[in-house]
Short mmCIF file of C-alpha atoms and ligand atoms in Angstrom, two decimals:
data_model
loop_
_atom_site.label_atom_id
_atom_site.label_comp_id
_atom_site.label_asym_id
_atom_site.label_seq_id
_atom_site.Cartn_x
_atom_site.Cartn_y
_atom_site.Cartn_z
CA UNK A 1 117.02 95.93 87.91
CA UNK A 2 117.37 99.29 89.64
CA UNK A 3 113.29 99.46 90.00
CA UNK A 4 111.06 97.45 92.21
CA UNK A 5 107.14 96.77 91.78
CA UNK A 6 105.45 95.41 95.09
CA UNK A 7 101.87 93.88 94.16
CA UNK A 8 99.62 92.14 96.22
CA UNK A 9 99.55 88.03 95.61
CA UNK A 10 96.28 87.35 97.32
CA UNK A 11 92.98 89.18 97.90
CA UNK A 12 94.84 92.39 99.69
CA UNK A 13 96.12 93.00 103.14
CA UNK A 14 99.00 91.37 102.61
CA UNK A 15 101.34 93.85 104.68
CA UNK A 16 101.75 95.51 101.33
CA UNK A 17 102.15 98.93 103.53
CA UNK A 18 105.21 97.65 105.77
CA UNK A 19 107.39 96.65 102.89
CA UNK A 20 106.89 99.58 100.81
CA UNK A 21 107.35 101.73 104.20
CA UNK A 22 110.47 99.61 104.95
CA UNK A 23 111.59 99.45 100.95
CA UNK A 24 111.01 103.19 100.42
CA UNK A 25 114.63 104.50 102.33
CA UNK A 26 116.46 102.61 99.71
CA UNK A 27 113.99 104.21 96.87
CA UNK A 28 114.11 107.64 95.35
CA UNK A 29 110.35 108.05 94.28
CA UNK A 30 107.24 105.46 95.49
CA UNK A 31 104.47 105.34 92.63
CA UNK A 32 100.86 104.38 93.32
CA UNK A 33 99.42 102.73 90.18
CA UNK A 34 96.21 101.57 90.30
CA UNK A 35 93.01 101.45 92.71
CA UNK A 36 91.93 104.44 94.91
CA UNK A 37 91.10 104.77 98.81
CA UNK A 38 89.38 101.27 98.89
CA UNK A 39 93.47 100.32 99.74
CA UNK A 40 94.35 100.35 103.79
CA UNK A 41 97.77 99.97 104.47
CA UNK A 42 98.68 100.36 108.19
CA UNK A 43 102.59 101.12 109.02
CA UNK A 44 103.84 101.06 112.29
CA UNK A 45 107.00 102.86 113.19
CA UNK A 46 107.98 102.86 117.03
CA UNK A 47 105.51 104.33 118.49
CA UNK A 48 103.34 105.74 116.12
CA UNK A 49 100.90 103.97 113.22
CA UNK A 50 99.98 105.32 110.29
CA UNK A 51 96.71 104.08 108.60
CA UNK A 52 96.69 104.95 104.45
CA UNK A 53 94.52 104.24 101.91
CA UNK A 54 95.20 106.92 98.86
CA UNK A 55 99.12 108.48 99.64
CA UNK A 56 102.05 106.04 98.75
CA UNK A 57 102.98 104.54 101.45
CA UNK A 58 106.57 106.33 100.86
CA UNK A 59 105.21 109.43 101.83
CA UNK A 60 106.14 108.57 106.01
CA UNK A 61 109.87 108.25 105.07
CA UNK A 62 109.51 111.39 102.88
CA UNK A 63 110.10 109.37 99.52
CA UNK A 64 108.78 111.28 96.79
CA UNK A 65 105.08 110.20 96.41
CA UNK A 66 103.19 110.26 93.22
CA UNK A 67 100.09 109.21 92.70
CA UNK A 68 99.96 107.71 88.58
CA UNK A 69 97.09 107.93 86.45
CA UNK A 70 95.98 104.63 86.93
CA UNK A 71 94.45 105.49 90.58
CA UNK A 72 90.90 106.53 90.76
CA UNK A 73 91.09 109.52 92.96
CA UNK A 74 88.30 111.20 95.64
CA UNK A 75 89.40 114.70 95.85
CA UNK A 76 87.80 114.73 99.31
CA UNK A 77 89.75 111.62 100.46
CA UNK A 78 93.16 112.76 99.31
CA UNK A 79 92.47 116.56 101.40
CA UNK A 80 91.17 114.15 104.63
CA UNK A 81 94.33 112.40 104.48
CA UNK A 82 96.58 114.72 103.70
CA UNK A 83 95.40 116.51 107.11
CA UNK A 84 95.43 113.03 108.95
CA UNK A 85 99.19 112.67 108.37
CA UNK A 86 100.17 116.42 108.61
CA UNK A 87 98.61 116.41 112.21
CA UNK A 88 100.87 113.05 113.19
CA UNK A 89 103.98 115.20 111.57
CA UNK A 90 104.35 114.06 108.19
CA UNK A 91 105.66 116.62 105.83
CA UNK A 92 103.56 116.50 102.31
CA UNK A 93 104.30 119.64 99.89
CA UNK A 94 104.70 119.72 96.47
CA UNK A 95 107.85 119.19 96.67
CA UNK A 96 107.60 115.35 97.99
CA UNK A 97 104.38 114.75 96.63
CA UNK A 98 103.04 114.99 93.23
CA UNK A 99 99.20 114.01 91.24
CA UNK A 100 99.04 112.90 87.69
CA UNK A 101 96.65 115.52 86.11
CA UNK A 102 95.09 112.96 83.93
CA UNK A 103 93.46 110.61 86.96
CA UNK A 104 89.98 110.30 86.87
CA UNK A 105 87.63 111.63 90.20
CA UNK A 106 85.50 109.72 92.37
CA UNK A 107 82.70 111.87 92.97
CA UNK A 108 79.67 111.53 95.58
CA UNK A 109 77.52 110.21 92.78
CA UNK A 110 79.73 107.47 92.20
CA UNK A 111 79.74 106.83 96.24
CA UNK A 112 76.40 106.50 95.89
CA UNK A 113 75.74 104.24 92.84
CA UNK A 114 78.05 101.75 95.04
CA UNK A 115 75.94 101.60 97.96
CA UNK A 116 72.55 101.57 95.93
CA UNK A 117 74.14 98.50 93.87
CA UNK A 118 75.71 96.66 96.88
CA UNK A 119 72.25 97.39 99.05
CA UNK A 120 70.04 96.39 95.97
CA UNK A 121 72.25 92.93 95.28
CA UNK A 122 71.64 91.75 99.02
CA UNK A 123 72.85 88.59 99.41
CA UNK A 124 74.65 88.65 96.35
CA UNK A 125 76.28 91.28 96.68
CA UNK A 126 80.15 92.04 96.53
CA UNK A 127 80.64 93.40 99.33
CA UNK A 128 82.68 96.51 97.91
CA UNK A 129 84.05 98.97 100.51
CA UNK A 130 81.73 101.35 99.30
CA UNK A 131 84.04 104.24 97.82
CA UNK A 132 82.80 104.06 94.65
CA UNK A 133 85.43 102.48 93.28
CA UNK A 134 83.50 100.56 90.55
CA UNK A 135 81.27 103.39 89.08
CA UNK A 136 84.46 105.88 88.72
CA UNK A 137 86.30 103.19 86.22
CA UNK A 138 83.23 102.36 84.29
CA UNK A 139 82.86 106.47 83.73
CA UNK A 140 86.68 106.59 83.19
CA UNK A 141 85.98 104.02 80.58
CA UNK A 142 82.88 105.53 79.42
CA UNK A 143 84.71 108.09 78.31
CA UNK A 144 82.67 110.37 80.76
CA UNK A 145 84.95 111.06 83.96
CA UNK A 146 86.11 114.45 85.35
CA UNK A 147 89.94 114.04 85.29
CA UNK A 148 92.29 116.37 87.49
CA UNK A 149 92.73 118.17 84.84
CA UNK A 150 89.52 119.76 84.65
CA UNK A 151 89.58 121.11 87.81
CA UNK A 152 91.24 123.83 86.15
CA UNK A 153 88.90 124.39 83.76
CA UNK A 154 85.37 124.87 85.53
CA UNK A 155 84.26 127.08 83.59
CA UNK A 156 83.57 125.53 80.70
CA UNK A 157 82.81 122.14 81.62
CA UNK A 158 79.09 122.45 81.44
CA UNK A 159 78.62 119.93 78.41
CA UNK A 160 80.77 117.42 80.22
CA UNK A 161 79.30 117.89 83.58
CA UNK A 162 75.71 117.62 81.80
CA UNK A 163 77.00 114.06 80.18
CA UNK A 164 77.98 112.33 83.21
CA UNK A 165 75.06 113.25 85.54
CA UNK A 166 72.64 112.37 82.44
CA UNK A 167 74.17 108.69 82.68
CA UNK A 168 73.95 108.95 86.25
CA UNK A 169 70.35 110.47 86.65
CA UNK A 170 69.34 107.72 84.69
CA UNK A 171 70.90 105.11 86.69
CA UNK A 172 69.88 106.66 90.10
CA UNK A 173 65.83 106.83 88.92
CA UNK A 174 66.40 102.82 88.57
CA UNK A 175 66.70 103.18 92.13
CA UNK A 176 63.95 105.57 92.70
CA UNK A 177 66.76 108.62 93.61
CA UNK A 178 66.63 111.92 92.64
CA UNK A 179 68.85 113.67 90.11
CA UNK A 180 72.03 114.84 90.84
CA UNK A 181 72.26 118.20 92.05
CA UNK A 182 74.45 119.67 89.27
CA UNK A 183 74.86 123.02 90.62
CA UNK A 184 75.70 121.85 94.07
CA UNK A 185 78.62 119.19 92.63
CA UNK A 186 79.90 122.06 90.65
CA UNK A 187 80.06 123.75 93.60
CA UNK A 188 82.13 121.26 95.70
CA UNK A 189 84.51 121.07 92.73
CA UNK A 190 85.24 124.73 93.15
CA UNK A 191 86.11 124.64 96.20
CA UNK A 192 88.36 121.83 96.57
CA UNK A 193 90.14 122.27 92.68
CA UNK A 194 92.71 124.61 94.49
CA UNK A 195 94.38 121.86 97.10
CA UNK A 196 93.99 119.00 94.22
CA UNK A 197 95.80 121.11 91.56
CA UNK A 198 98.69 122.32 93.93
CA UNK A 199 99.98 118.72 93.51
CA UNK A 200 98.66 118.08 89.70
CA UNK A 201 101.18 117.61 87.24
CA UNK A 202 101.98 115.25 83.90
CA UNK A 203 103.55 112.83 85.85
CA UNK A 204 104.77 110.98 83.15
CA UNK A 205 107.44 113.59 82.66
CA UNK A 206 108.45 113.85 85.90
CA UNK A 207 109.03 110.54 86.13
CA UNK A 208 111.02 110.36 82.81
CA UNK A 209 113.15 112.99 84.08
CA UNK A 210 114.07 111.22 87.47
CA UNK A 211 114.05 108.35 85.79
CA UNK A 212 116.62 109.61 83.27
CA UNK A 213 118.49 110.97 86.49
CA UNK A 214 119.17 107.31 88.02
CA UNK A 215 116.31 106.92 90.17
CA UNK A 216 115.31 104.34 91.97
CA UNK A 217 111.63 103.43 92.18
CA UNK A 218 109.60 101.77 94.16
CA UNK A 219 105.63 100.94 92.22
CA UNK A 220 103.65 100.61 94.62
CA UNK A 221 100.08 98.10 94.28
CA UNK A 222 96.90 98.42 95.69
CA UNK A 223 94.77 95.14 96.42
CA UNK A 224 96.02 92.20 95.43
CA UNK A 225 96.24 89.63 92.10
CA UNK A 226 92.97 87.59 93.57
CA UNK A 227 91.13 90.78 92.96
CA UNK A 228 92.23 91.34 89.55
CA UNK A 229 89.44 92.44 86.99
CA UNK A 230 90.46 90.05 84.29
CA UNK A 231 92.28 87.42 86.77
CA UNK A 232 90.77 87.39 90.04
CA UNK A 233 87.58 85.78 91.30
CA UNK A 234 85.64 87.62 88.88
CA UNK A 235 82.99 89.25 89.71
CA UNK A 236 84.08 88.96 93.27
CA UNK A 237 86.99 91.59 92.34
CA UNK A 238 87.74 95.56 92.40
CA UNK A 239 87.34 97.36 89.04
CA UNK A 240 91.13 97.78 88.30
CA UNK A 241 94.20 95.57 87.00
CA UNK A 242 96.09 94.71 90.65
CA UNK A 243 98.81 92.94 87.88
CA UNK A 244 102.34 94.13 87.71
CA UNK A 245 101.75 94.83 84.15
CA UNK A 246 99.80 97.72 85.74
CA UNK A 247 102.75 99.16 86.97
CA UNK A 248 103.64 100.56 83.25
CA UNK A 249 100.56 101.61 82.19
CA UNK A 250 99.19 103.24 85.77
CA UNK A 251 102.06 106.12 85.92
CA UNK A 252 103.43 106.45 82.59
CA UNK A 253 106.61 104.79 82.56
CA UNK A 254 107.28 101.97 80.12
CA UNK A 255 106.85 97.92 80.90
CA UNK A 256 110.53 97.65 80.89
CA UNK A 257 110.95 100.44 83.95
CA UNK A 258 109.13 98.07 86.34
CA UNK A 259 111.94 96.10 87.31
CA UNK A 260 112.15 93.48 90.16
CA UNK A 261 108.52 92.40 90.50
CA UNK A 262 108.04 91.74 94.51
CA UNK A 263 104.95 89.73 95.34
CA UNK A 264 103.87 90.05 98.84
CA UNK A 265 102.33 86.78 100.25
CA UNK A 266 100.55 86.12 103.67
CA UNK A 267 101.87 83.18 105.52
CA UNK A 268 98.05 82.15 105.37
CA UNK A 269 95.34 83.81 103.48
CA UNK A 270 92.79 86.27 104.32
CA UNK A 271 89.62 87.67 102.15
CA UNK A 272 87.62 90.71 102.86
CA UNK A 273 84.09 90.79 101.40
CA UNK A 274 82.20 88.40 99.09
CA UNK A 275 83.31 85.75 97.05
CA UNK A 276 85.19 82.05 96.61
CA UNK A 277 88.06 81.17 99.31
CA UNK A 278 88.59 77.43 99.26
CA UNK A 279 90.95 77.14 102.01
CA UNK A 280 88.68 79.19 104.19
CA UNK A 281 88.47 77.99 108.06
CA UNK A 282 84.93 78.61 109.59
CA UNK A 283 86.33 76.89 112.67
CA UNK A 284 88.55 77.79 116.13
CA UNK A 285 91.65 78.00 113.72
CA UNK A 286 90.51 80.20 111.41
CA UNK A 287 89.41 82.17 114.50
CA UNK A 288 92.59 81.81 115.93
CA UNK A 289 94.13 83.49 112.92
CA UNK A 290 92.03 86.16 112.61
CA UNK A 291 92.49 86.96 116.45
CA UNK A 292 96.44 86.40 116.23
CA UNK A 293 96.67 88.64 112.92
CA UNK A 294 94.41 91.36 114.03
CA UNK A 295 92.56 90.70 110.79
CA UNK A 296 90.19 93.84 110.49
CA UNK A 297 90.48 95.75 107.60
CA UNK A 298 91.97 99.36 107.60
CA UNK A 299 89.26 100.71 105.38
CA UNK A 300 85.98 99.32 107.05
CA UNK A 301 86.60 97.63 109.92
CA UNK A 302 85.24 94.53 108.40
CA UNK A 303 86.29 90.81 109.82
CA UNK A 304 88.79 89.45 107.80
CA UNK A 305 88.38 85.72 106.57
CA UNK A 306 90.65 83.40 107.31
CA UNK A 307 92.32 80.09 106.63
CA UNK A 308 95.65 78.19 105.64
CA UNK A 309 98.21 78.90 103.04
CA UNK A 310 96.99 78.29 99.54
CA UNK A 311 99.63 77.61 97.15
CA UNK A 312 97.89 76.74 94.23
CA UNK A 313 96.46 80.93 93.90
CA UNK A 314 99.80 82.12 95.15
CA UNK A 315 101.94 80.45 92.08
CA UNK A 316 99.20 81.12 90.00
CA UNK A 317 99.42 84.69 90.91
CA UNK A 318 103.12 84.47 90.59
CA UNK A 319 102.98 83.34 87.21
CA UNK A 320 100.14 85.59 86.13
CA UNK A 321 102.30 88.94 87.62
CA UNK A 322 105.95 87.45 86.31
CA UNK A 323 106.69 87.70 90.35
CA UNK A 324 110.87 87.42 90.69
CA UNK A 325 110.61 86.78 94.23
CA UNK A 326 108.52 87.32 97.52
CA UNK A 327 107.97 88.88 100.75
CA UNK A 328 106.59 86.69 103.34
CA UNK A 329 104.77 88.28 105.82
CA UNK A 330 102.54 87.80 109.22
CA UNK A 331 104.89 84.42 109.65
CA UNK A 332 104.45 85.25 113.50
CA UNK A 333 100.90 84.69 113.45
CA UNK A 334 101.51 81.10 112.47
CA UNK A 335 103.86 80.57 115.92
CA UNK A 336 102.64 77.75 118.61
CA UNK A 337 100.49 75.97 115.50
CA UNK A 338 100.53 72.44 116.73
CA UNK A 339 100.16 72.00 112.76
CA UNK A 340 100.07 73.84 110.02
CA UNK A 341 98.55 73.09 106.65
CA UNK A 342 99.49 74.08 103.05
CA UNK A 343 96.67 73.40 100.23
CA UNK A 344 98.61 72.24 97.41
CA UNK A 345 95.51 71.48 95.18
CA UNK A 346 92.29 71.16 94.55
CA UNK A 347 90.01 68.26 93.72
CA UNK A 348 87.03 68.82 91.80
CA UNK A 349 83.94 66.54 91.16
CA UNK A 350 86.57 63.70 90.69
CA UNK A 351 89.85 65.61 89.16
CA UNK A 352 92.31 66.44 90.73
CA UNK A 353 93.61 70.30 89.72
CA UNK A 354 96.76 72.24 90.04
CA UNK A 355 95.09 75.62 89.24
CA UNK A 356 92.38 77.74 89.96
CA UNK A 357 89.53 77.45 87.54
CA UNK A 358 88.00 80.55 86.20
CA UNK A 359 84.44 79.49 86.41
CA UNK A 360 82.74 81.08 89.97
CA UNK A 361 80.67 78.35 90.31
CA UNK A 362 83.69 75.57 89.85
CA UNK A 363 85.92 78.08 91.94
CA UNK A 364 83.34 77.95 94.71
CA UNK A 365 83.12 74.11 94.39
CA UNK A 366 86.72 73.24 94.65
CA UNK A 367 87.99 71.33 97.88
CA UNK A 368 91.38 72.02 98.77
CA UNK A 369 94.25 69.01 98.84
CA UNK A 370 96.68 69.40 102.43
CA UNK A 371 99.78 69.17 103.42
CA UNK A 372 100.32 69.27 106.77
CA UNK A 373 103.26 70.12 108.50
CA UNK A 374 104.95 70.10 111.92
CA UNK A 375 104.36 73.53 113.42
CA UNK A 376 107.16 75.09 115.59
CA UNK A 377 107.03 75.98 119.35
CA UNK A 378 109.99 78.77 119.44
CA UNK A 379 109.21 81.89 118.39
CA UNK A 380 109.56 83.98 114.95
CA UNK A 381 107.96 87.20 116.37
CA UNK A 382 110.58 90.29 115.98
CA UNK A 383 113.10 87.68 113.98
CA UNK A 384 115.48 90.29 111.86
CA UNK A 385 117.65 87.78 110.78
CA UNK A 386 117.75 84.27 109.29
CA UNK A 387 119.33 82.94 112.11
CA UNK A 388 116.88 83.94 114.23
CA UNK A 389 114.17 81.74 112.99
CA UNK A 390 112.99 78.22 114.48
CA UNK A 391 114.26 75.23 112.22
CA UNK A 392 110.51 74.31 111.40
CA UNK A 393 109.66 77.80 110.39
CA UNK A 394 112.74 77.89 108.43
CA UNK A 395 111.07 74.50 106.58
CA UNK A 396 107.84 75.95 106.41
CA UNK A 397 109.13 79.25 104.21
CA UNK A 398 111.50 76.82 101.99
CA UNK A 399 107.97 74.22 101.56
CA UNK A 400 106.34 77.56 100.20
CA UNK A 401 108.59 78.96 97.56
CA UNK A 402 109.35 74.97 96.21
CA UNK A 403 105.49 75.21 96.05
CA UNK A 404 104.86 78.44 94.55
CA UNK A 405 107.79 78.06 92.07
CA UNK A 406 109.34 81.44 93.05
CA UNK A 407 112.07 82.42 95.99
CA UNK A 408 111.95 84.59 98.87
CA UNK A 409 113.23 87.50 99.22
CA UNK A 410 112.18 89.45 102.56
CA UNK A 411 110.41 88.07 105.12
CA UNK A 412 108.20 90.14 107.77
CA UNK A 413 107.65 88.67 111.25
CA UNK A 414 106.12 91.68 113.12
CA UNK A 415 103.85 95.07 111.70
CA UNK A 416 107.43 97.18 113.25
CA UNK A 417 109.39 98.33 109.82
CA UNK A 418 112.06 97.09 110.97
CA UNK A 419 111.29 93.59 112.17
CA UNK A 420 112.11 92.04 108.51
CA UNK A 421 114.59 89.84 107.52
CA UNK A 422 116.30 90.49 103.75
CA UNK A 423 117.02 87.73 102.35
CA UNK A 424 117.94 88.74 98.31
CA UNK A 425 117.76 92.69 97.65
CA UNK A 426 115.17 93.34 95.13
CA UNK A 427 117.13 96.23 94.64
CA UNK A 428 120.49 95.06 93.53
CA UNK A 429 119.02 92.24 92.17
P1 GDP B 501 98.19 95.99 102.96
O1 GDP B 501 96.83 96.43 102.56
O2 GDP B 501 98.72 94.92 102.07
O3 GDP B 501 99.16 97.13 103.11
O4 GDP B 501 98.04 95.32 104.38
P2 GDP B 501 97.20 95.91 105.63
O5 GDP B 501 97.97 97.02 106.24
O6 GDP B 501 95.79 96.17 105.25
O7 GDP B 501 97.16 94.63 106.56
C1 GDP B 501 98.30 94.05 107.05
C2 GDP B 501 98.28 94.15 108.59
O8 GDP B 501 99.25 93.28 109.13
C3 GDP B 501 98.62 95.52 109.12
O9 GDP B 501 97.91 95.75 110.31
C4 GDP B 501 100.11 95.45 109.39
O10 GDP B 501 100.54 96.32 110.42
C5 GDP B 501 100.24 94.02 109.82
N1 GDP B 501 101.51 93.37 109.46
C6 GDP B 501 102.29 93.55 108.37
N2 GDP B 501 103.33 92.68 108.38
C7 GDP B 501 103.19 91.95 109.51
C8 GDP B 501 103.92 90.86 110.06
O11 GDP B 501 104.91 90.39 109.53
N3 GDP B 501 103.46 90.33 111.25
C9 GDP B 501 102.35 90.81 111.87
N4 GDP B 501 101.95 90.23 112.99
N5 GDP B 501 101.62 91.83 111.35
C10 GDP B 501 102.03 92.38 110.19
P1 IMO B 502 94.58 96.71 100.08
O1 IMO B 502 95.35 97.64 99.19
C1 IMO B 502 91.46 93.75 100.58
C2 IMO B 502 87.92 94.15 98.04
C3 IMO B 502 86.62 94.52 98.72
C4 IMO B 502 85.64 93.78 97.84
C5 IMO B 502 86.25 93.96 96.44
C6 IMO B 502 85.66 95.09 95.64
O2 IMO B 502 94.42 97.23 101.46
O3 IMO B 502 95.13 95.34 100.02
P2 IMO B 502 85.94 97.74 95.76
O4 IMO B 502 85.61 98.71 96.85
O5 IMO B 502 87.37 97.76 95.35
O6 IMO B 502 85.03 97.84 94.58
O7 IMO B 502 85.66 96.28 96.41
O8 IMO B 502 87.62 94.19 96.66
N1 IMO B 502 89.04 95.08 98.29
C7 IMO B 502 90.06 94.80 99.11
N2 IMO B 502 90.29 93.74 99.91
N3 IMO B 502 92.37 94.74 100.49
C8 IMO B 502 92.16 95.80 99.68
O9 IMO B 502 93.11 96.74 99.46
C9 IMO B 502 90.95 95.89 98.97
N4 IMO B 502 90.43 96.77 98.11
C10 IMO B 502 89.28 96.26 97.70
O10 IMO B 502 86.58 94.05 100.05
O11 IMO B 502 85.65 92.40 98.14
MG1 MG B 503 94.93 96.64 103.34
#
């Protein structure tokens, strides 16, 4: 197993970032699958943090980065960030960094369409991050997007053009907006298609060819399997598959290039927007987390929600995304925890459940079953080694993989890179 796949095994913000930062010097390419600039990873390296929501997080150690055509990309974003990272002295050429030609674009109209659902839901709504995510994989599906590709061909994309703002004219009168100003969108394309196709390619071959050379690589997810489109809370999810199966289909490399599949799993839990959370704490300790985790999110600034470990998603998610082992991470936060609780079911009008149900309403309804556990007073902040770790802590990590059914394999006990402990290389695996 020479490849690794990192996926999210909650609802995101699981230090997903970190490990692929800290995986990507033992990796020869890192390949974003899925997803678009809703993602915020932030990596901190000495001194300096990076914030990223579209590059591969490989991109800081100078790991090949490719974005697959699985992402949803904002032409707009990628040039912002591109100039973000070059101004903090990150090299990105087209050399180290390369665009699958066939990814679909998140234009301004599908920016739009997010905010005019999300505003017109209210109280109901999903509480998206607003990029537009959702509209540019229902055109890609459609059969309507502008790809990459046809940046290059302007010209003679008036028939296409004239399809997707149709759709979306109709759509915006719904909510009394005007028509899309064709002339003006063609005119945005043509001025940024030169900096997006410098990096455009058929990544597919590239990877086949570095693949065929011995690479290593590193897929990197976006989000997290509680946001999947077929197996998260639905409709409380993002518009892509956050799976590992993704992985294959999201860059153009077969399922059986995908390797070690690394799960990475809060030492609590933590939701950003709408939606079911059963072990949710609306109380000092869920305050406590948030506070102790710095749980904002990258992308909006929103408050993070917050509450104890729920093992019952995370083996489910293991299961679902064939997860060979985890990487534990934000164990630090849980430090000086009198107690500590893990929900190891759920009990619903009478039964007693060892799953998640698919059903919204039953999966807002369930009440989670605890364990609790002895906290521990040393401390596991900065721990790069086993040994380093509190005896309780150590019993905390070993209740959580008999409970999820899978092992560890790194754990993370700071935001540094290099404050991780390895336990198994997914690597060498
Ligand atoms: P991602 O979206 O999965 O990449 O995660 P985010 O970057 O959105 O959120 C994770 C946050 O936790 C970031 O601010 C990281 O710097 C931070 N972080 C990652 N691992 C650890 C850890 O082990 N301990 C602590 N205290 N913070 C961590
Ligand atoms: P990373 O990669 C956490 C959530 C949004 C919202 C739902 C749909 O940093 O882990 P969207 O804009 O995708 O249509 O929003 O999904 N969401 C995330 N939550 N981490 C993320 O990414 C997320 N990306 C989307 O908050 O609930
Ligand atoms: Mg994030």
């Amino acid at each position: 197993m020479a490849n690794v796949t990192v996926i999210g095994a909650q609802w995101g913000d699981e230090g997903k970032g970190k490990i692929v930062d800290w995986l990507a010097s033992r990796a020869d390419v890192v390949v974003r699958f899925q997803g678009g600039h809703n993602a915020g990873h932030t990596l901190v390296v000495g001194d300096q943090v990076y914030k990223l929501s579209l590059l591969p997080s490989g991109i800081v150690t100078g790991t090949l980065s490719i974005i697959g055509n699985g992402v949803v990309l904002d032409p707009w974003a990628l040039k912002a960030e591109i100039e973000k990272l070059t101004a903090q002295g990150v090299m990105i050429n087209d050399e180290n960094f390369a665009l699958a030609d066939n990814c679909p674009l998140i234009l301004p109209l599908h920016r739009d369409l997010d905010g005019l659902r999300e505003a017109a839901a209210g109280s109901g709504k999903i509480g998206t991050t607003g990029r537009g995510i959702g509209p540019a994989y229902e055109d890609k599906v459609g059969r309507r997007a502008i790809r990459v590709c046809d940046l290059a061909h302007l010209d003679a994309m008036d028939a296409q053009l004239g399809r997707l703002c149709a759709h979306h004219d109709a759509l915006r009168a719904g909510f009394g907006q005007p028509p899309v100003d064709r002339a003006a969108l063609l005119e945005e394309l043509r001025e940024i298609a030169p900096f997006v196709l410098q990096f455009a390619q058929p990544v597919w071959k590239r990877l086949k060819k570095v693949r065929k050379a011995g690479a290593r690589i590193l897929f990197e997810g976006a989000q997290g399997v509680l946001l999947d489109v077929d197996h998260g809370t639905y409709p409380f999810v993002t518009s892509s598959n956050t799976v590992s199966g993704t992985a294959a289909s999201g860059s153009g490399l077969g399922p059986n290039s995908t390797g070690f599949v690394l799960g990475i799993v809060k030492a609590y839990t933590t939701r950003v927007g709408s939606g079911p959370f059963p072990t949710e704490l609306e109380d000092e300790i869920g305050q406590k987390l948030g506070e102790r985790g710095h749980e904002f999110g990258t992308v909006t600034g929103r408050k993070r929600r917050c509450g104890w470990f729920d093992a019952v998603l995370v083996r489910q998610s293991c299961a679902i995304s064939g997860v060979t082992g985890i990487a534990l991470t934000k164990l630090d936060v849980l430090d000086g925890f009198d107690k500590v609780k893990i929900c190891t079911g759920y009990r619903l009008r009478g039964k007693v459940l060892d799953y998640f149900p698919s059903h919204s309403a039953d999966q807002a309804e369930v009440e989670p079953i605890y364990e609790e556990m002895d906290g521990w007073q040393g401390t596991t902040a900065g721990a790069r080694s086993w040994a380093d770790l509190p005896a309780q802590a150590i019993k905390y990590i070993q209740r959580v993989q008999e409970l999820i059914e899978t092992p560890v394999a790194l754990v993370s006990t700071s935001p540094e890179r290099e404050d991780t402990i390895l336990v198994r290389d997914p690597f060498v695996d």
